[in-house]
């Protein structure tokens, strides 16, 4: 990966992203999608148990976009400030490809599993929302270690998980996954794909500043 000290820029392409994406779809996305639906089928529960509802859609979309944009900015800043300078600069096509995955596949599935399923199941069986919140947030945070994320990144995930839970739980009316899914998608994009872009722009600016400084110091 590129860094502030390197003069080489490593690109992230659609082809490269697809190489890690298709195994992820098979080994993570599909099982995490199947488990909640199997559970409600066994116990004869409605889809609304998982937060799959169309309650207050316009408000959910507005809330999701407002909080999501703020969280995307926070995620990019967190990565730049606390995680490190390394990046793989996505091509334009890869930005769209990764963004589509994070917004329309990864975020809906993770929210379905951790908020719609795990939080509700633990709350149902323990009788206390606090346990549902604690277990689902801790599980969401720590499961990123399975992807070999470092602890600084995992700490950022934990902060994001708290926000996701609040968006899911505090919106008036029945629990619904729409707003939190939008927030989640923007946050992940801000940390990964858009975060790479921010780090590249920062790296490029420093490279130009270094060249300008060398030019100023060069004797005439």
PDB file of C-alpha atoms in Angstrom:
ATOM      1  CA  UNK A   1       0.000   0.000   0.000  1.00  0.00           C
ATOM      2  CA  UNK A   2       1.033   3.578  -0.525  1.00  0.00           C
ATOM      3  CA  UNK A   3       2.088   5.781   2.351  1.00  0.00           C
ATOM      4  CA  UNK A   4       3.167   9.327   2.955  1.00  0.00           C
ATOM      5  CA  UNK A   5       6.797   8.245   2.650  1.00  0.00           C
ATOM      6  CA  UNK A   6       6.313   6.378  -0.646  1.00  0.00           C
ATOM      7  CA  UNK A   7       6.426   7.820  -4.151  1.00  0.00           C
ATOM      8  CA  UNK A   8       4.424   4.890  -5.530  1.00  0.00           C
ATOM      9  CA  UNK A   9       0.631   4.961  -5.715  1.00  0.00           C
ATOM     10  CA  UNK A  10      -1.053   1.558  -5.554  1.00  0.00           C
ATOM     11  CA  UNK A  11      -4.427   1.529  -7.307  1.00  0.00           C
ATOM     12  CA  UNK A  12      -7.500  -0.403  -6.256  1.00  0.00           C
ATOM     13  CA  UNK A  13      -9.440  -1.647  -9.284  1.00  0.00           C
ATOM     14  CA  UNK A  14     -12.788  -3.316  -9.891  1.00  0.00           C
ATOM     15  CA  UNK A  15     -10.993  -6.534 -10.727  1.00  0.00           C
ATOM     16  CA  UNK A  16      -8.962  -6.398  -7.529  1.00  0.00           C
ATOM     17  CA  UNK A  17     -12.014  -5.621  -5.414  1.00  0.00           C
ATOM     18  CA  UNK A  18     -13.960  -8.475  -6.980  1.00  0.00           C
ATOM     19  CA  UNK A  19     -11.194 -10.905  -5.953  1.00  0.00           C
ATOM     20  CA  UNK A  20     -11.926 -10.298  -2.265  1.00  0.00           C
ATOM     21  CA  UNK A  21     -15.609  -9.574  -2.712  1.00  0.00           C
ATOM     22  CA  UNK A  22     -16.889 -12.834  -4.179  1.00  0.00           C
ATOM     23  CA  UNK A  23     -15.498 -15.068  -1.391  1.00  0.00           C
ATOM     24  CA  UNK A  24     -16.923 -12.569   1.095  1.00  0.00           C
ATOM     25  CA  UNK A  25     -20.343 -12.921  -0.499  1.00  0.00           C
ATOM     26  CA  UNK A  26     -20.227 -16.701  -0.151  1.00  0.00           C
ATOM     27  CA  UNK A  27     -18.649 -17.045   3.290  1.00  0.00           C
ATOM     28  CA  UNK A  28     -20.109 -14.046   5.128  1.00  0.00           C
ATOM     29  CA  UNK A  29     -22.928 -12.255   3.334  1.00  0.00           C
ATOM     30  CA  UNK A  30     -25.053 -15.286   2.422  1.00  0.00           C
ATOM     31  CA  UNK A  31     -24.916 -16.983   5.867  1.00  0.00           C
ATOM     32  CA  UNK A  32     -25.602 -13.709   7.688  1.00  0.00           C
ATOM     33  CA  UNK A  33     -28.594 -13.143   5.426  1.00  0.00           C
ATOM     34  CA  UNK A  34     -29.960 -16.649   5.818  1.00  0.00           C
ATOM     35  CA  UNK A  35     -29.806 -16.980   9.622  1.00  0.00           C
ATOM     36  CA  UNK A  36     -32.349 -14.240  10.496  1.00  0.00           C
ATOM     37  CA  UNK A  37     -34.880 -15.514   7.958  1.00  0.00           C
ATOM     38  CA  UNK A  38     -34.451 -19.102   9.116  1.00  0.00           C
ATOM     39  CA  UNK A  39     -35.060 -17.942  12.693  1.00  0.00           C
ATOM     40  CA  UNK A  40     -38.313 -16.123  11.953  1.00  0.00           C
ATOM     41  CA  UNK A  41     -39.466 -19.045   9.797  1.00  0.00           C
ATOM     42  CA  UNK A  42     -38.906 -21.497  12.665  1.00  0.00           C
ATOM     43  CA  UNK A  43     -40.672 -19.314  15.234  1.00  0.00           C
ATOM     44  CA  UNK A  44     -43.346 -18.026  12.832  1.00  0.00           C
ATOM     45  CA  UNK A  45     -42.451 -14.374  13.343  1.00  0.00           C
ATOM     46  CA  UNK A  46     -43.293 -11.485  10.986  1.00  0.00           C
ATOM     47  CA  UNK A  47     -40.693  -9.620   8.945  1.00  0.00           C
ATOM     48  CA  UNK A  48     -41.265  -6.629  11.202  1.00  0.00           C
ATOM     49  CA  UNK A  49     -39.514  -8.585  13.987  1.00  0.00           C
ATOM     50  CA  UNK A  50     -36.314  -8.059  11.987  1.00  0.00           C
ATOM     51  CA  UNK A  51     -36.994  -4.362  11.429  1.00  0.00           C
ATOM     52  CA  UNK A  52     -38.097  -4.924   7.840  1.00  0.00           C
ATOM     53  CA  UNK A  53     -40.899  -2.379   7.669  1.00  0.00           C
ATOM     54  CA  UNK A  54     -41.906   0.651   5.614  1.00  0.00           C
ATOM     55  CA  UNK A  55     -42.567   2.869   8.621  1.00  0.00           C
ATOM     56  CA  UNK A  56     -42.034   6.621   8.038  1.00  0.00           C
ATOM     57  CA  UNK A  57     -39.916   6.078   4.925  1.00  0.00           C
ATOM     58  CA  UNK A  58     -39.314   9.767   4.025  1.00  0.00           C
ATOM     59  CA  UNK A  59     -38.202  10.581   7.567  1.00  0.00           C
ATOM     60  CA  UNK A  60     -36.018   7.477   7.658  1.00  0.00           C
ATOM     61  CA  UNK A  61     -34.315   8.447   4.407  1.00  0.00           C
ATOM     62  CA  UNK A  62     -33.717  12.039   5.529  1.00  0.00           C
ATOM     63  CA  UNK A  63     -32.358  10.927   8.902  1.00  0.00           C
ATOM     64  CA  UNK A  64     -30.177   8.302   7.248  1.00  0.00           C
ATOM     65  CA  UNK A  65     -28.688  10.783   4.796  1.00  0.00           C
ATOM     66  CA  UNK A  66     -28.045  13.498   7.380  1.00  0.00           C
ATOM     67  CA  UNK A  67     -26.423  11.205   9.926  1.00  0.00           C
ATOM     68  CA  UNK A  68     -24.773   9.141   7.184  1.00  0.00           C
ATOM     69  CA  UNK A  69     -22.981  12.101   5.616  1.00  0.00           C
ATOM     70  CA  UNK A  70     -21.730  13.212   9.027  1.00  0.00           C
ATOM     71  CA  UNK A  71     -20.573   9.680   9.839  1.00  0.00           C
ATOM     72  CA  UNK A  72     -18.814   9.332   6.475  1.00  0.00           C
ATOM     73  CA  UNK A  73     -16.828  12.477   7.235  1.00  0.00           C
ATOM     74  CA  UNK A  74     -16.056  11.213  10.738  1.00  0.00           C
ATOM     75  CA  UNK A  75     -14.983   7.803   9.399  1.00  0.00           C
ATOM     76  CA  UNK A  76     -12.609   9.340   6.855  1.00  0.00           C
ATOM     77  CA  UNK A  77     -11.147  11.614   9.541  1.00  0.00           C
ATOM     78  CA  UNK A  78     -10.799   8.725  11.996  1.00  0.00           C
ATOM     79  CA  UNK A  79      -8.962   6.630   9.454  1.00  0.00           C
ATOM     80  CA  UNK A  80      -6.629   9.473   8.526  1.00  0.00           C
ATOM     81  CA  UNK A  81      -5.957  10.514  12.123  1.00  0.00           C
ATOM     82  CA  UNK A  82      -5.897   7.239  14.048  1.00  0.00           C
ATOM     83  CA  UNK A  83      -5.470   4.278  11.699  1.00  0.00           C
ATOM     84  CA  UNK A  84      -2.563   5.282   9.492  1.00  0.00           C
ATOM     85  CA  UNK A  85      -1.438   6.784   6.198  1.00  0.00           C
ATOM     86  CA  UNK A  86      -1.593   3.620   4.068  1.00  0.00           C
ATOM     87  CA  UNK A  87      -4.083   3.456   1.237  1.00  0.00           C
ATOM     88  CA  UNK A  88      -4.978   1.897  -2.094  1.00  0.00           C
ATOM     89  CA  UNK A  89      -6.315   4.628  -4.368  1.00  0.00           C
ATOM     90  CA  UNK A  90      -9.500   3.372  -6.074  1.00  0.00           C
ATOM     91  CA  UNK A  91     -10.122   3.969  -9.742  1.00  0.00           C
ATOM     92  CA  UNK A  92     -13.349   5.803 -10.583  1.00  0.00           C
ATOM     93  CA  UNK A  93     -15.018   2.533 -11.507  1.00  0.00           C
ATOM     94  CA  UNK A  94     -13.841   0.906  -8.304  1.00  0.00           C
ATOM     95  CA  UNK A  95     -15.257   3.762  -6.244  1.00  0.00           C
ATOM     96  CA  UNK A  96     -18.686   3.028  -7.706  1.00  0.00           C
ATOM     97  CA  UNK A  97     -18.194  -0.728  -7.404  1.00  0.00           C
ATOM     98  CA  UNK A  98     -17.105  -0.637  -3.774  1.00  0.00           C
ATOM     99  CA  UNK A  99     -19.711   1.989  -2.927  1.00  0.00           C
ATOM    100  CA  UNK A 100     -22.490  -0.167  -4.349  1.00  0.00           C
ATOM    101  CA  UNK A 101     -21.274  -3.125  -2.306  1.00  0.00           C
ATOM    102  CA  UNK A 102     -21.039  -1.167   0.946  1.00  0.00           C
ATOM    103  CA  UNK A 103     -24.346   0.665   0.489  1.00  0.00           C
ATOM    104  CA  UNK A 104     -26.578  -2.001  -1.036  1.00  0.00           C
ATOM    105  CA  UNK A 105     -25.137  -5.330   0.140  1.00  0.00           C
ATOM    106  CA  UNK A 106     -22.825  -5.066   3.133  1.00  0.00           C
ATOM    107  CA  UNK A 107     -24.763  -2.468   5.144  1.00  0.00           C
ATOM    108  CA  UNK A 108     -28.221  -4.059   4.712  1.00  0.00           C
ATOM    109  CA  UNK A 109     -26.913  -7.513   5.621  1.00  0.00           C
ATOM    110  CA  UNK A 110     -24.909  -6.426   8.665  1.00  0.00           C
ATOM    111  CA  UNK A 111     -27.800  -4.333   9.959  1.00  0.00           C
ATOM    112  CA  UNK A 112     -30.228  -7.178   9.346  1.00  0.00           C
ATOM    113  CA  UNK A 113     -28.025  -9.545  11.331  1.00  0.00           C
ATOM    114  CA  UNK A 114     -26.743  -7.385  14.189  1.00  0.00           C
ATOM    115  CA  UNK A 115     -29.577  -4.920  14.791  1.00  0.00           C
ATOM    116  CA  UNK A 116     -32.597  -6.568  13.195  1.00  0.00           C
ATOM    117  CA  UNK A 117     -31.799 -10.101  14.359  1.00  0.00           C
ATOM    118  CA  UNK A 118     -29.257 -10.305  17.184  1.00  0.00           C
ATOM    119  CA  UNK A 119     -30.396  -7.247  19.134  1.00  0.00           C
ATOM    120  CA  UNK A 120     -34.047  -8.265  18.913  1.00  0.00           C
ATOM    121  CA  UNK A 121     -33.435 -11.943  19.714  1.00  0.00           C
ATOM    122  CA  UNK A 122     -31.295 -11.234  22.775  1.00  0.00           C
ATOM    123  CA  UNK A 123     -33.810  -8.639  23.955  1.00  0.00           C
ATOM    124  CA  UNK A 124     -36.665 -11.093  23.430  1.00  0.00           C
ATOM    125  CA  UNK A 125     -35.025 -13.975  25.301  1.00  0.00           C
ATOM    126  CA  UNK A 126     -33.567 -11.915  28.172  1.00  0.00           C
ATOM    127  CA  UNK A 127     -36.448  -9.488  28.535  1.00  0.00           C
ATOM    128  CA  UNK A 128     -34.123  -6.473  28.682  1.00  0.00           C
ATOM    129  CA  UNK A 129     -33.205  -4.145  25.834  1.00  0.00           C
ATOM    130  CA  UNK A 130     -29.895  -3.367  27.523  1.00  0.00           C
ATOM    131  CA  UNK A 131     -28.661  -6.914  26.974  1.00  0.00           C
ATOM    132  CA  UNK A 132     -29.761  -6.808  23.364  1.00  0.00           C
ATOM    133  CA  UNK A 133     -27.899  -3.559  22.799  1.00  0.00           C
ATOM    134  CA  UNK A 134     -24.762  -4.711  24.623  1.00  0.00           C
ATOM    135  CA  UNK A 135     -24.484  -8.122  22.967  1.00  0.00           C
ATOM    136  CA  UNK A 136     -25.271  -6.897  19.453  1.00  0.00           C
ATOM    137  CA  UNK A 137     -22.898  -3.928  19.653  1.00  0.00           C
ATOM    138  CA  UNK A 138     -20.067  -5.986  21.156  1.00  0.00           C
ATOM    139  CA  UNK A 139     -20.557  -8.762  18.606  1.00  0.00           C
ATOM    140  CA  UNK A 140     -20.641  -6.284  15.723  1.00  0.00           C
ATOM    141  CA  UNK A 141     -17.466  -4.617  16.956  1.00  0.00           C
ATOM    142  CA  UNK A 142     -15.422  -7.724  17.695  1.00  0.00           C
ATOM    143  CA  UNK A 143     -16.419  -9.687  14.626  1.00  0.00           C
ATOM    144  CA  UNK A 144     -14.325  -7.283  12.557  1.00  0.00           C
ATOM    145  CA  UNK A 145     -11.274  -8.903  14.109  1.00  0.00           C
ATOM    146  CA  UNK A 146     -12.165 -11.954  12.017  1.00  0.00           C
ATOM    147  CA  UNK A 147     -11.251  -9.819   9.024  1.00  0.00           C
ATOM    148  CA  UNK A 148      -7.873  -9.088  10.666  1.00  0.00           C
ATOM    149  CA  UNK A 149      -8.707  -5.435  11.278  1.00  0.00           C
ATOM    150  CA  UNK A 150      -6.279  -3.841  13.729  1.00  0.00           C
ATOM    151  CA  UNK A 151      -7.504  -2.685  17.116  1.00  0.00           C
ATOM    152  CA  UNK A 152      -7.529   0.991  16.159  1.00  0.00           C
ATOM    153  CA  UNK A 153      -9.879   0.190  13.307  1.00  0.00           C
ATOM    154  CA  UNK A 154     -11.976  -2.033  15.570  1.00  0.00           C
ATOM    155  CA  UNK A 155     -12.254   0.803  18.096  1.00  0.00           C
ATOM    156  CA  UNK A 156     -13.649   2.995  15.326  1.00  0.00           C
ATOM    157  CA  UNK A 157     -16.114   0.249  14.464  1.00  0.00           C
ATOM    158  CA  UNK A 158     -17.220   0.222  18.094  1.00  0.00           C
ATOM    159  CA  UNK A 159     -17.925   3.949  18.022  1.00  0.00           C
ATOM    160  CA  UNK A 160     -19.844   3.555  14.781  1.00  0.00           C
ATOM    161  CA  UNK A 161     -21.773   0.621  16.239  1.00  0.00           C
ATOM    162  CA  UNK A 162     -22.993   2.788  19.106  1.00  0.00           C
ATOM    163  CA  UNK A 163     -24.283   5.376  16.636  1.00  0.00           C
ATOM    164  CA  UNK A 164     -25.952   2.686  14.526  1.00  0.00           C
ATOM    165  CA  UNK A 165     -27.735   1.297  17.576  1.00  0.00           C
ATOM    166  CA  UNK A 166     -28.953   4.739  18.614  1.00  0.00           C
ATOM    167  CA  UNK A 167     -30.304   5.468  15.135  1.00  0.00           C
ATOM    168  CA  UNK A 168     -32.099   2.118  15.151  1.00  0.00           C
ATOM    169  CA  UNK A 169     -33.498   2.326  18.679  1.00  0.00           C
ATOM    170  CA  UNK A 170     -34.307   6.000  19.198  1.00  0.00           C
ATOM    171  CA  UNK A 171     -36.334   6.731  16.067  1.00  0.00           C
ATOM    172  CA  UNK A 172     -40.021   6.983  17.077  1.00  0.00           C
ATOM    173  CA  UNK A 173     -42.311   4.125  16.147  1.00  0.00           C
ATOM    174  CA  UNK A 174     -41.577   0.489  15.312  1.00  0.00           C
ATOM    175  CA  UNK A 175     -37.939  -0.410  14.819  1.00  0.00           C
ATOM    176  CA  UNK A 176     -36.945  -0.244  11.169  1.00  0.00           C
ATOM    177  CA  UNK A 177     -33.641  -0.856   9.416  1.00  0.00           C
ATOM    178  CA  UNK A 178     -33.873   1.756   6.663  1.00  0.00           C
ATOM    179  CA  UNK A 179     -32.231   4.767   8.316  1.00  0.00           C
ATOM    180  CA  UNK A 180     -29.506   2.803  10.078  1.00  0.00           C
ATOM    181  CA  UNK A 181     -28.687   0.922   6.875  1.00  0.00           C
ATOM    182  CA  UNK A 182     -28.134   4.211   5.041  1.00  0.00           C
ATOM    183  CA  UNK A 183     -25.959   5.496   7.888  1.00  0.00           C
ATOM    184  CA  UNK A 184     -23.998   2.243   7.938  1.00  0.00           C
ATOM    185  CA  UNK A 185     -23.394   2.294   4.189  1.00  0.00           C
ATOM    186  CA  UNK A 186     -22.121   5.865   4.218  1.00  0.00           C
ATOM    187  CA  UNK A 187     -19.905   5.183   7.226  1.00  0.00           C
ATOM    188  CA  UNK A 188     -18.265   2.135   5.667  1.00  0.00           C
ATOM    189  CA  UNK A 189     -17.730   3.970   2.389  1.00  0.00           C
ATOM    190  CA  UNK A 190     -16.224   6.897   4.277  1.00  0.00           C
ATOM    191  CA  UNK A 191     -13.812   4.637   6.116  1.00  0.00           C
ATOM    192  CA  UNK A 192     -12.789   2.414   3.208  1.00  0.00           C
ATOM    193  CA  UNK A 193     -13.399   3.627  -0.355  1.00  0.00           C
ATOM    194  CA  UNK A 194     -13.792   7.364   0.247  1.00  0.00           C
ATOM    195  CA  UNK A 195     -11.228   7.159   3.021  1.00  0.00           C
ATOM    196  CA  UNK A 196      -8.701   5.902   0.476  1.00  0.00           C
ATOM    197  CA  UNK A 197      -9.499   8.912  -1.695  1.00  0.00           C
ATOM    198  CA  UNK A 198      -9.005  11.320   1.211  1.00  0.00           C
ATOM    199  CA  UNK A 199      -5.680   9.706   2.111  1.00  0.00           C
ATOM    200  CA  UNK A 200      -4.539   9.861  -1.502  1.00  0.00           C
ATOM    201  CA  UNK A 201      -5.390  13.559  -1.733  1.00  0.00           C
ATOM    202  CA  UNK A 202      -3.530  14.182   1.524  1.00  0.00           C
ATOM    203  CA  UNK A 203      -0.523  12.193   0.278  1.00  0.00           C
ATOM    204  CA  UNK A 204      -0.518  14.045  -3.045  1.00  0.00           C
ATOM    205  CA  UNK A 205      -0.628  17.431  -1.309  1.00  0.00           C
ATOM    206  CA  UNK A 206       2.333  16.475   0.872  1.00  0.00           C
ATOM    207  CA  UNK A 207       4.254  15.265  -2.166  1.00  0.00           C
ATOM    208  CA  UNK A 208       3.683  18.595  -3.918  1.00  0.00           C
ATOM    209  CA  UNK A 209       4.676  20.504  -0.792  1.00  0.00           C
ATOM    210  CA  UNK A 210       7.872  18.457  -0.532  1.00  0.00           C
ATOM    211  CA  UNK A 211       8.719  19.132  -4.185  1.00  0.00           C
ATOM    212  CA  UNK A 212       8.065  22.839  -3.730  1.00  0.00           C
ATOM    213  CA  UNK A 213      10.330  22.896  -0.686  1.00  0.00           C
ATOM    214  CA  UNK A 214      13.114  21.156  -2.609  1.00  0.00           C
ATOM    215  CA  UNK A 215      12.721  23.695  -5.404  1.00  0.00           C
ATOM    216  CA  UNK A 216      13.019  26.578  -2.960  1.00  0.00           C
ATOM    217  CA  UNK A 217      16.157  25.119  -1.381  1.00  0.00           C
ATOM    218  CA  UNK A 218      17.863  24.328  -4.691  1.00  0.00           C
ATOM    219  CA  UNK A 219      20.664  26.830  -5.366  1.00  0.00           C
ATOM    220  CA  UNK A 220      20.321  29.035  -8.418  1.00  0.00           C
TER     221      UNK A 220
END
